[in-house]
Short mmCIF file of C-alpha atoms in Angstrom, two decimals:
data_model
loop_
_atom_site.label_atom_id
_atom_site.label_comp_id
_atom_site.label_asym_id
_atom_site.label_seq_id
_atom_site.Cartn_x
_atom_site.Cartn_y
_atom_site.Cartn_z
CA MET E 1090 -97.41 6.55 104.95
CA THR E 1091 -94.13 6.49 102.51
CA GLU E 1092 -90.72 7.00 104.48
CA THR E 1093 -87.81 8.78 102.74
CA GLN E 1094 -84.36 9.83 103.51
CA THR E 1095 -82.54 12.77 102.37
CA LYS E 1096 -79.42 12.00 102.47
CA ALA E 1097 -78.80 9.94 105.48
CA LYS E 1098 -79.00 12.70 108.09
CA ALA E 1099 -83.05 13.47 108.05
CA GLY E 1100 -85.68 10.85 107.65
CA ALA E 1101 -89.39 12.27 106.61
CA ALA E 1102 -92.52 10.55 105.90
CA ILE E 1103 -95.08 11.42 103.84
CA ILE E 1104 -98.54 11.10 104.43
CA PRO E 1105 -101.47 12.49 102.33
CA VAL E 1106 -104.68 13.66 104.87
CA THR E 1107 -107.81 14.73 103.69
CA PRO E 1108 -109.95 14.32 100.21
CA PHE E 1109 -106.89 17.08 98.91
CA GLN E 1110 -104.16 14.15 99.14
CA GLN E 1111 -102.24 16.75 100.88
CA ASN E 1112 -98.31 15.73 101.20
CA CYS E 1113 -98.80 16.14 105.07
CA THR E 1114 -94.29 15.57 106.22
CA LEU E 1115 -93.26 14.72 109.05
CA LEU E 1116 -89.08 15.15 108.53
CA TRP E 1117 -86.79 14.19 111.90
CA CYS E 1118 -83.02 14.09 112.40
CA ASP E 1119 -82.17 10.69 112.62
CA THR E 1120 -78.84 11.40 114.61
CA THR E 1121 -81.33 12.60 117.94
CA ARG E 1122 -85.10 11.19 116.79
CA LYS E 1123 -86.29 15.15 116.57
CA ALA E 1124 -88.91 16.05 114.83
CA VAL E 1125 -91.53 18.64 113.18
CA VAL E 1126 -94.86 18.03 111.15
CA ILE E 1127 -94.86 20.40 107.89
CA ASP E 1128 -98.42 20.98 106.38
CA PRO E 1129 -101.34 19.21 109.03
CA GLY E 1130 -103.44 20.11 106.32
CA GLY E 1131 -106.63 16.98 108.17
CA ASP E 1132 -107.18 13.53 109.71
CA VAL E 1133 -104.78 14.49 112.72
CA PRO E 1134 -105.53 10.53 113.87
CA GLU E 1135 -103.59 10.04 111.14
CA ILE E 1136 -100.57 11.88 111.84
CA LEU E 1137 -100.81 11.58 115.54
CA ALA E 1138 -100.63 7.07 114.24
CA ALA E 1139 -97.32 8.10 112.32
CA ILE E 1140 -95.91 10.01 114.41
CA GLU E 1141 -95.93 6.76 117.27
CA LYS E 1142 -95.01 4.05 114.56
CA THR E 1143 -91.91 6.24 113.42
CA ASN E 1144 -90.68 7.01 117.34
CA VAL E 1145 -89.85 10.39 117.07
CA ALA E 1146 -90.60 13.72 119.24
CA VAL E 1147 -92.10 16.34 117.97
CA GLU E 1148 -91.36 19.66 118.22
CA ALA E 1149 -92.80 21.90 116.25
CA ILE E 1150 -95.48 21.85 112.79
CA TRP E 1151 -94.36 24.18 110.01
CA LEU E 1152 -96.20 25.83 107.57
CA THR E 1153 -95.71 26.70 103.69
CA HIS E 1154 -98.66 28.62 103.17
CA GLY E 1155 -102.38 29.26 105.32
CA HIS E 1156 -104.81 27.08 102.57
CA ILE E 1157 -106.71 25.65 104.46
CA ASP E 1158 -106.21 21.96 103.19
CA HIS E 1159 -102.36 23.32 104.41
CA VAL E 1160 -104.22 23.80 107.80
CA GLY E 1161 -106.70 22.45 108.67
CA GLY E 1162 -105.50 20.62 111.10
CA ALA E 1163 -103.07 22.94 112.39
CA ALA E 1164 -104.81 23.85 115.98
CA ASP E 1165 -105.85 20.67 116.55
CA LEU E 1166 -102.21 18.74 116.26
CA ARG E 1167 -101.03 21.54 117.78
CA ASP E 1168 -103.52 20.65 121.03
CA ALA E 1169 -102.91 17.17 120.98
CA LEU E 1170 -98.90 17.60 121.10
CA GLU E 1171 -98.41 20.78 122.80
CA VAL E 1172 -96.11 22.98 120.59
CA GLU E 1173 -95.76 25.40 118.82
CA ILE E 1174 -96.61 26.42 114.99
CA ILE E 1175 -93.75 27.87 113.25
CA GLY E 1176 -94.87 29.64 109.90
CA PRO E 1177 -95.57 31.11 107.05
CA HIS E 1178 -95.30 33.86 106.43
CA ARG E 1179 -97.05 36.45 107.90
CA ASP E 1180 -99.21 37.83 104.53
CA ASP E 1181 -100.85 34.81 104.75
CA GLN E 1182 -102.69 35.45 108.20
CA PHE E 1183 -105.35 36.30 106.51
CA LEU E 1184 -105.60 33.22 104.90
CA LEU E 1185 -105.51 31.46 108.53
CA ASP E 1186 -107.25 33.87 110.14
CA ASN E 1187 -110.09 32.39 107.86
CA VAL E 1188 -109.73 28.44 108.06
CA VAL E 1189 -113.58 27.88 109.63
CA ASN E 1190 -115.43 30.30 106.28
CA SER E 1191 -112.69 28.77 103.92
CA GLY E 1192 -113.60 25.00 105.13
CA ARG E 1193 -117.34 25.82 105.64
CA SER E 1194 -116.90 27.13 101.10
CA PHE E 1195 -115.45 23.65 100.90
CA GLY E 1196 -118.17 22.05 102.84
CA ILE E 1197 -115.43 21.11 105.41
CA GLY E 1198 -116.45 20.52 109.15
CA GLY E 1199 -114.77 20.66 112.17
CA VAL E 1200 -111.75 23.31 111.33
CA ARG E 1201 -110.85 25.68 113.52
CA ASP E 1202 -108.13 28.83 112.41
CA VAL E 1203 -104.91 28.94 113.06
CA THR E 1204 -102.82 31.85 115.07
CA PRO E 1205 -98.73 31.24 114.19
CA ASP E 1206 -96.39 31.43 117.41
CA ARG E 1207 -93.80 32.68 115.17
CA TRP E 1208 -94.20 34.47 111.47
CA LEU E 1209 -91.48 33.73 108.89
CA ASP E 1210 -89.61 36.26 107.08
CA ASP E 1211 -87.60 35.47 104.44
CA GLY E 1212 -83.80 34.57 104.88
CA ASP E 1213 -84.68 33.98 108.76
CA THR E 1214 -83.49 29.28 110.08
CA VAL E 1215 -85.42 27.32 111.44
CA GLY E 1216 -83.78 23.87 113.05
CA ILE E 1217 -84.95 20.58 114.60
CA GLY E 1218 -81.94 18.54 116.10
CA GLU E 1219 -79.37 18.81 114.02
CA LEU E 1220 -81.20 19.93 111.02
CA SER E 1221 -81.15 23.37 109.82
CA PHE E 1222 -83.25 25.20 107.03
CA GLN E 1223 -82.92 28.62 105.77
CA ILE E 1224 -86.12 30.62 104.66
CA LEU E 1225 -87.58 31.72 101.86
CA HIS E 1226 -90.39 33.82 101.50
CA CYS E 1227 -91.87 32.69 97.16
CA PRO E 1228 -95.59 34.48 97.30
CA GLY E 1229 -97.57 33.86 93.89
CA HIS E 1230 -99.79 30.54 95.39
CA SER E 1231 -100.11 32.58 98.58
CA PRO E 1232 -99.24 35.90 99.70
CA GLY E 1233 -97.05 34.61 102.61
CA SER E 1234 -96.03 31.59 100.60
CA VAL E 1235 -92.42 30.33 102.71
CA VAL E 1236 -89.98 27.50 101.52
CA PHE E 1237 -88.06 25.47 103.61
CA PHE E 1238 -84.46 24.91 101.95
CA SER E 1239 -81.14 23.05 103.76
CA GLU E 1240 -79.03 24.11 101.93
CA ALA E 1241 -76.72 20.28 103.31
CA MET E 1242 -78.77 18.26 102.05
CA ARG E 1243 -79.33 20.04 98.60
CA PHE E 1244 -83.30 19.33 100.36
CA ALA E 1245 -86.08 21.08 100.53
CA LEU E 1246 -90.17 21.76 101.29
CA VAL E 1247 -92.21 23.68 98.69
CA GLY E 1248 -95.83 23.53 100.08
CA ASP E 1249 -98.00 24.55 96.26
CA VAL E 1250 -95.27 26.49 95.05
CA LEU E 1251 -94.49 24.03 92.61
CA PHE E 1252 -94.72 20.45 91.85
CA ALA E 1253 -93.52 17.84 89.25
CA GLY E 1254 -94.62 19.64 86.35
CA SER E 1255 -96.24 22.17 87.08
CA VAL E 1256 -96.56 24.80 89.50
CA GLY E 1257 -99.57 26.34 92.14
CA ARG E 1258 -102.78 27.38 91.37
CA THR E 1259 -102.49 31.38 90.71
CA ASP E 1260 -106.59 31.78 91.15
CA LEU E 1261 -107.42 31.81 94.58
CA PRO E 1262 -107.16 35.01 97.09
CA GLY E 1263 -103.86 36.86 96.38
CA GLY E 1264 -102.32 34.44 93.70
CA SER E 1265 -100.25 35.85 91.61
CA HIS E 1266 -99.01 33.96 88.08
CA ALA E 1267 -96.65 36.00 86.70
CA THR E 1268 -95.71 36.75 90.94
CA LEU E 1269 -95.13 32.70 91.13
CA ILE E 1270 -93.18 32.03 87.81
CA ASP E 1271 -90.43 35.11 89.35
CA SER E 1272 -91.02 33.54 92.58
CA ILE E 1273 -89.62 30.41 91.05
CA THR E 1274 -87.03 31.20 88.47
CA ARG E 1275 -85.76 34.41 91.27
CA LYS E 1276 -85.56 32.03 94.48
CA LEU E 1277 -85.56 28.54 93.59
CA LEU E 1278 -84.00 27.88 90.50
CA PRO E 1279 -80.82 29.35 91.13
CA LEU E 1280 -80.38 26.40 94.33
CA GLY E 1281 -79.48 24.45 92.20
CA ASP E 1282 -79.96 21.66 89.89
CA ASP E 1283 -79.69 18.89 92.45
CA VAL E 1284 -82.15 19.98 95.25
CA GLY E 1285 -84.68 17.48 95.35
CA PHE E 1286 -87.77 17.93 97.11
CA ILE E 1287 -91.28 17.14 98.22
CA CYS E 1288 -93.92 19.63 97.43
CA GLY E 1289 -97.63 19.83 98.68
CA HIS E 1290 -99.57 17.15 96.58
CA GLY E 1291 -98.11 14.39 94.42
CA PRO E 1292 -94.73 13.39 93.36
CA GLY E 1293 -91.49 14.75 94.82
CA SER E 1294 -88.79 15.73 91.54
CA SER E 1295 -85.82 18.32 91.41
CA PHE E 1296 -85.37 21.54 90.93
CA GLY E 1297 -82.99 20.39 87.57
CA GLN E 1298 -85.90 18.24 86.30
CA GLU E 1299 -88.64 21.22 86.66
CA ARG E 1300 -86.15 22.99 84.68
CA LEU E 1301 -85.64 21.51 81.91
CA THR E 1302 -89.15 20.06 81.72
CA ASN E 1303 -91.35 21.89 84.08
CA PRO E 1304 -94.03 23.23 80.95
CA PHE E 1305 -94.59 26.10 82.94
CA LEU E 1306 -90.83 26.88 83.24
CA THR E 1307 -89.96 26.07 80.05
CA GLY E 1308 -92.13 28.58 78.22
CA GLN E 1309 -94.07 25.60 76.79
CA ALA E 1310 -97.56 25.48 78.99
#
């Protein structure tokens, strides 16, 4: 588990889970110690241990999209914490309805289909403690992918839309490379070069760094 500070108002712990090494993120408000878990892809006991170690009160689970490596542990974690699952956009319902089948195709057992308590739309807001995030619907990696953006902290959780030096794969059902690049260039990059982000796999980065060096955005890929 690695911990970071997003400015002075929030803390974040990244818990890499499952063989996919997906960045499950525990995000909390420093003032209230209220927290959310973003994309619990599996290894629920490890996520629960991180929550206990951090001594925060988790009030919700947020999902950036419906792929199994991001939602495989969501149903079990909801039961353990007795909290709501919020997100992603409804266009990923077909993925959340087929988590078990997806797991079977990857040789992964012990997962459950997921029914969110609330779907998210472009322009919605969600919050935890004193933290507020705007929802940006960014299809391409999956039809219902969303990004959580904090204007106050200049910080985003982007799921698998954008990576340090790469972008999300688009060869899975509902994926579209052209749509993904449009989402990034039209919705994310205009937010500002100073915006830092945590992504679904690997190290984080900033929109400015990716705008300048990411080969998928500079046309060199």
